[in-house]
CSV table of C-alpha atoms and ligand atoms in Angstrom, one decimal:
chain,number,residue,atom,x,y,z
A,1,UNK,CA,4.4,24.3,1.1
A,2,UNK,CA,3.6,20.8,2.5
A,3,UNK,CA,5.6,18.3,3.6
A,4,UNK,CA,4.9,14.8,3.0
A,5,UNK,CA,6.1,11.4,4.4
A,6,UNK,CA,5.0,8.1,2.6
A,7,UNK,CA,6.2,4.9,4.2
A,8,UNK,CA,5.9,2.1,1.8
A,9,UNK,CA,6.4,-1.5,1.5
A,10,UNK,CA,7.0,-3.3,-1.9
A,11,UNK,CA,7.5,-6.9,-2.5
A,12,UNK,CA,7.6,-6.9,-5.7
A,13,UNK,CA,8.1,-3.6,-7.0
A,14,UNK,CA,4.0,-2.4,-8.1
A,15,UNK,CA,3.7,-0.5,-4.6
A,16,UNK,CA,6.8,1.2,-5.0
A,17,UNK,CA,5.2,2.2,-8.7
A,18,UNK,CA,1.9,3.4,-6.8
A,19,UNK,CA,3.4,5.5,-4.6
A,20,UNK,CA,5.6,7.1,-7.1
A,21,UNK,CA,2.3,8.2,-8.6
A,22,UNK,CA,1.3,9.7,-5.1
A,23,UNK,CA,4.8,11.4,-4.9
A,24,UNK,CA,4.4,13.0,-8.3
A,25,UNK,CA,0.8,14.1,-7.3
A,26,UNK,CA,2.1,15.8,-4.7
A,27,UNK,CA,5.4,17.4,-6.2
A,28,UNK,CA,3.4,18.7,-9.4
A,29,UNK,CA,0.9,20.8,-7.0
A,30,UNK,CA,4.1,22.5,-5.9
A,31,UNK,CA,4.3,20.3,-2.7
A,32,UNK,CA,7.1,18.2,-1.2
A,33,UNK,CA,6.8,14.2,-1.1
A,34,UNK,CA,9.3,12.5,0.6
A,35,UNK,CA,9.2,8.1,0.1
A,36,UNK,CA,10.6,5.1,2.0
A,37,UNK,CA,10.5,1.6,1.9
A,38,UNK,CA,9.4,0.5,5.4
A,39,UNK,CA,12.9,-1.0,5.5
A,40,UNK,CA,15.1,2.2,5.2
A,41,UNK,CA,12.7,3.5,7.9
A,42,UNK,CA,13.2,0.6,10.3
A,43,UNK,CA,16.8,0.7,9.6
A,44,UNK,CA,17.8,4.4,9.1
A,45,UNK,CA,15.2,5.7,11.1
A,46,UNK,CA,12.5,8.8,10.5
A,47,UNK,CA,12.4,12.1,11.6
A,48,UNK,CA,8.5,13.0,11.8
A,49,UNK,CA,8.8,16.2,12.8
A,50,UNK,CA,10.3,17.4,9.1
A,51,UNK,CA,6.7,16.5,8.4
A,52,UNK,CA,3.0,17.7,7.5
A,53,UNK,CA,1.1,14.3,7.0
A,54,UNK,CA,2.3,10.9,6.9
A,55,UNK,CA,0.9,7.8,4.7
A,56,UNK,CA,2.0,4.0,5.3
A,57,UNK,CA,0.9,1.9,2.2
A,58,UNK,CA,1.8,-1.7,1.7
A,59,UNK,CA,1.0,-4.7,-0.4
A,60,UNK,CA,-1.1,-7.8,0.6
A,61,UNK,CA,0.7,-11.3,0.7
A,62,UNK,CA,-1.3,-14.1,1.6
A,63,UNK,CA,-4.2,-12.4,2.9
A,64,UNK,CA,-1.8,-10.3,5.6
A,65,UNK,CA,1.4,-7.7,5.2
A,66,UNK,CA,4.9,-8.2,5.5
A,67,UNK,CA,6.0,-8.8,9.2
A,68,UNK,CA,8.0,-5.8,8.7
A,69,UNK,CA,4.6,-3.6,8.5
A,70,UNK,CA,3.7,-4.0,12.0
A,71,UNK,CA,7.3,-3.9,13.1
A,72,UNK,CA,6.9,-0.3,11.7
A,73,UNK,CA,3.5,0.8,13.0
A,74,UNK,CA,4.4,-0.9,16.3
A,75,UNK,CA,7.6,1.1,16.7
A,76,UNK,CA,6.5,4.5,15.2
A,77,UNK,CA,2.4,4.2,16.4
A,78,UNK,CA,2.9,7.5,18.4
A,79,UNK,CA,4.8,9.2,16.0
A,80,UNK,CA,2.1,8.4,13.4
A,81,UNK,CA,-0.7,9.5,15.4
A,82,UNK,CA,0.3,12.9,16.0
A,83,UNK,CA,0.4,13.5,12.7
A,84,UNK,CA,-2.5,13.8,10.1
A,85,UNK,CA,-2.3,10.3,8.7
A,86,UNK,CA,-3.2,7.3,6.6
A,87,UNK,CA,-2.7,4.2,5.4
A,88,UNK,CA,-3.3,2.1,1.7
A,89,UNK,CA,-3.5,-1.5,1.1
A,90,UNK,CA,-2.8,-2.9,-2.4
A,91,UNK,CA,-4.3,-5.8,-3.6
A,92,UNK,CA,-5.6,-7.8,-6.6
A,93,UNK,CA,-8.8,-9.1,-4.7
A,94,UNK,CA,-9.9,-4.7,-5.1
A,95,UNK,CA,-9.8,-5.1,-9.1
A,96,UNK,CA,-13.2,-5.3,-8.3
A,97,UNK,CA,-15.2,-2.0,-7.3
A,98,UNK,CA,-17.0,-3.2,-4.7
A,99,UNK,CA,-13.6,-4.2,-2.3
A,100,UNK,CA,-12.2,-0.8,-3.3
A,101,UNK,CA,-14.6,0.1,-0.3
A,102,UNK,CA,-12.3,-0.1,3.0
A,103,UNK,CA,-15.7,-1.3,4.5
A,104,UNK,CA,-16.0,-3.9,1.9
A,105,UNK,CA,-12.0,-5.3,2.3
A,106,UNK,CA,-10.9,-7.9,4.3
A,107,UNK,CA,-7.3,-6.8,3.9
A,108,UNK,CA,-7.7,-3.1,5.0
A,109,UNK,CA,-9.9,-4.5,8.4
A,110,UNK,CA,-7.3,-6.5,8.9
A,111,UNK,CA,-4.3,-4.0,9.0
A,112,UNK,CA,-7.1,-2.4,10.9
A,113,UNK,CA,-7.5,-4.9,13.6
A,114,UNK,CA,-3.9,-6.2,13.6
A,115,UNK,CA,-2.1,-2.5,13.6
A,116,UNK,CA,-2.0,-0.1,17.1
A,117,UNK,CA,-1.9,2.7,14.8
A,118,UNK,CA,-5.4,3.3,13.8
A,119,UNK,CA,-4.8,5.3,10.6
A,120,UNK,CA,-7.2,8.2,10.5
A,121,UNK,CA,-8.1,7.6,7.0
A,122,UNK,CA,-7.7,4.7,4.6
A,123,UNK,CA,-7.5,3.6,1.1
A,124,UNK,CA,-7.9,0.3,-1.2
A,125,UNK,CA,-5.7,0.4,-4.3
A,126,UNK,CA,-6.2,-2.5,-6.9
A,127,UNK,CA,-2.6,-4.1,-7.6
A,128,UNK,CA,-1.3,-5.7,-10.0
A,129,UNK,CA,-0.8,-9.2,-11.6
A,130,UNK,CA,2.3,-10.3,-12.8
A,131,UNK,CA,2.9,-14.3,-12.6
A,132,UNK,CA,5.6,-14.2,-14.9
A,133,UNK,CA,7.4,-12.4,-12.5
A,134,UNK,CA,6.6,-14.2,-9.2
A,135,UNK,CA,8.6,-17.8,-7.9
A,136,UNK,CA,6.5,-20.8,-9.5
A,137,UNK,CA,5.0,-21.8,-6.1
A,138,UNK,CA,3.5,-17.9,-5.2
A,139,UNK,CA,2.3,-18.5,-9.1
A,140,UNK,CA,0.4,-21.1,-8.3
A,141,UNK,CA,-1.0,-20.4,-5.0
A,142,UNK,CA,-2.3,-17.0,-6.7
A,143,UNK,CA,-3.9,-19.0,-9.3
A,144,UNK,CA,-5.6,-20.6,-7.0
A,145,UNK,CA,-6.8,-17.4,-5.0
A,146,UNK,CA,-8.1,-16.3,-8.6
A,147,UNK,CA,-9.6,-19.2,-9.4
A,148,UNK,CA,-11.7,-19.1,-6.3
A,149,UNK,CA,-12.6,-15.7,-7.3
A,150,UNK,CA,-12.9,-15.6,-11.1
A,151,UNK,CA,-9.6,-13.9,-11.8
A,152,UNK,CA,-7.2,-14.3,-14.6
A,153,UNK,CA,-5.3,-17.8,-14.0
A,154,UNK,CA,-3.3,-17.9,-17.1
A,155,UNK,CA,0.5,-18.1,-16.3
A,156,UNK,CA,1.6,-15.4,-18.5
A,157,UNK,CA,-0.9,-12.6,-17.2
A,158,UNK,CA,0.6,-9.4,-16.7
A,159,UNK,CA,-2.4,-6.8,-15.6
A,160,UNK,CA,-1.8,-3.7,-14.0
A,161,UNK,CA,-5.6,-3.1,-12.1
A,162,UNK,CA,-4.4,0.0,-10.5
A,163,UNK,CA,-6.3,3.4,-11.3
A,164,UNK,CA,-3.9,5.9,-11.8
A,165,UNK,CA,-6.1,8.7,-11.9
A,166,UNK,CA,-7.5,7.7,-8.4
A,167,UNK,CA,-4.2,7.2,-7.4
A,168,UNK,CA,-3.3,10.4,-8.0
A,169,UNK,CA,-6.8,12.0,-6.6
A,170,UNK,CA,-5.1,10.0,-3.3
A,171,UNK,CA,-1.9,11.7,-3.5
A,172,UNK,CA,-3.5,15.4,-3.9
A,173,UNK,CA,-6.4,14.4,-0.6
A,174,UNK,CA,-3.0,13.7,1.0
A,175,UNK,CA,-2.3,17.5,0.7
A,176,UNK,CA,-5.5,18.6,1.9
A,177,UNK,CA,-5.3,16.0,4.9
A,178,UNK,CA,-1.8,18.1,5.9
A,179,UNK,CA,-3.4,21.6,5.3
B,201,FMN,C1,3.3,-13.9,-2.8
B,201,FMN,C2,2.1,-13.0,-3.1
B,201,FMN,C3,0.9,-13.2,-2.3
B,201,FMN,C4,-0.2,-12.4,-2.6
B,201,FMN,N1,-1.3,-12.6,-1.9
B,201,FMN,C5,-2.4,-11.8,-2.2
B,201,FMN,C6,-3.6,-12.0,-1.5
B,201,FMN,O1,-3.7,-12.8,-0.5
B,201,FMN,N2,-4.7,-11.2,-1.8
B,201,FMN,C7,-4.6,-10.3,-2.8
B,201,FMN,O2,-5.6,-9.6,-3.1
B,201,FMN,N3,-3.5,-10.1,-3.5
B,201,FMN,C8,-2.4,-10.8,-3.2
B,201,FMN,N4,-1.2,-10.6,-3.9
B,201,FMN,C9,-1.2,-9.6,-5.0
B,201,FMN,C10,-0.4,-8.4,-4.5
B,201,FMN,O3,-0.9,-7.7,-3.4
B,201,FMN,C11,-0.3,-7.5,-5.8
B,201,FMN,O4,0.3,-8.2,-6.8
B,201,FMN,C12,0.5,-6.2,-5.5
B,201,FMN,O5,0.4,-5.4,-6.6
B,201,FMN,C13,2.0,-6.6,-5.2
B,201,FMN,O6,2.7,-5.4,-4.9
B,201,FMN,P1,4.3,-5.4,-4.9
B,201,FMN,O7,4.7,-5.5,-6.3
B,201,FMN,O8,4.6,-4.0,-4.4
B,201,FMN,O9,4.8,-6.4,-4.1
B,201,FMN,C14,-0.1,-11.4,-3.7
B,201,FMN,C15,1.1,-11.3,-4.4
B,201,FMN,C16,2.2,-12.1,-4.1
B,201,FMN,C17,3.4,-11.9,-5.0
């Protein structure tokens, strides 16, 4: 049996949904997933060595991550690297197919370029949309991200552009990255 560690930061709540999906992957094939939201790891600490593989996933806001992202992958970049690992960005801008390729992803170059941890394998997971649920003024300046890239603007939008089926294909390469 495999151990598993996904590090995971939410905003909002969909990346915490995603990598549910992962965990289940990875329980169902008789596996064990262990996941934490980068600030229980910051805060309580990690102990790697219970572990097989580690993924890091995380949501994009405003074209970066959460500050808290790199405080992670600066603290725990050796830890991380001696382990088979990865990382997965969600985002809205990979509803479309093309910028589902890490190649193709500004985000994912990004956490790329920015992180010390240079994940050994990487992912693009398509987010979700959910004004109704975000403050007025992120509503707004996501409209206007959409707009300039012939996404859904209306205000009441709730669209889930994640592939669960990929997700899940994620969660079981996870397996075969710890084997
Ligand atoms: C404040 C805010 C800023 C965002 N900025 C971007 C962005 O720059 N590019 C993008 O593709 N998606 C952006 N998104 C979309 C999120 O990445 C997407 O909704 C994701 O599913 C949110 O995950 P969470 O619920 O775990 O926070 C943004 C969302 C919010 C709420």
């Amino acid at each position: 049996m495999k151990r598993i560690l996904v590090l995971y930061y939410s905003q909002g709540g969909h990346t915490a949904h995603i990598t549910r999906a992962i965990k289940q992957a990875i329980d169902t094939e008789g596996h064990q997933c262990d996941m934490m939201h980068v600030h229980e790891a910051l805060s309580a600490g990690v102990d790697f060595d219970q572990y097989d593989a580690v993924a890091v996933g995380s949501c994009v806001l405003y074209g970066s991550y959460h500050a808290s992202l790199f405080e992670l992958v600066e603290r725990y970049q050796n830890e991380l690297a001696k382990l088979p690992n990865s990382f997965y960005s969600v985002n809205v801008v990979a509803r479309n197919p093309e910028k589902r390729n890490p190649d193709n992803n500004k985000y994912l170059q990004k956490f790329i370029e920015l992180s010390p941890w240079k994940p050994q394998q990487v992912k693009v997971i398509a987010g979700k949309v959910n004004y109704p649920a975000w403050k007025w003024y992120d509503r707004l300046m996501i409209q206007m991200i959409m707009k300039m890239t012939d996404g859904p603007t209306d205000p009441t939008s709730v669209i889930d552009y994640t592939d669960y089926e990929d997700v899940a294909e994620y969660g079981r390469g996870l397996i075969k990255l710890a084997s």
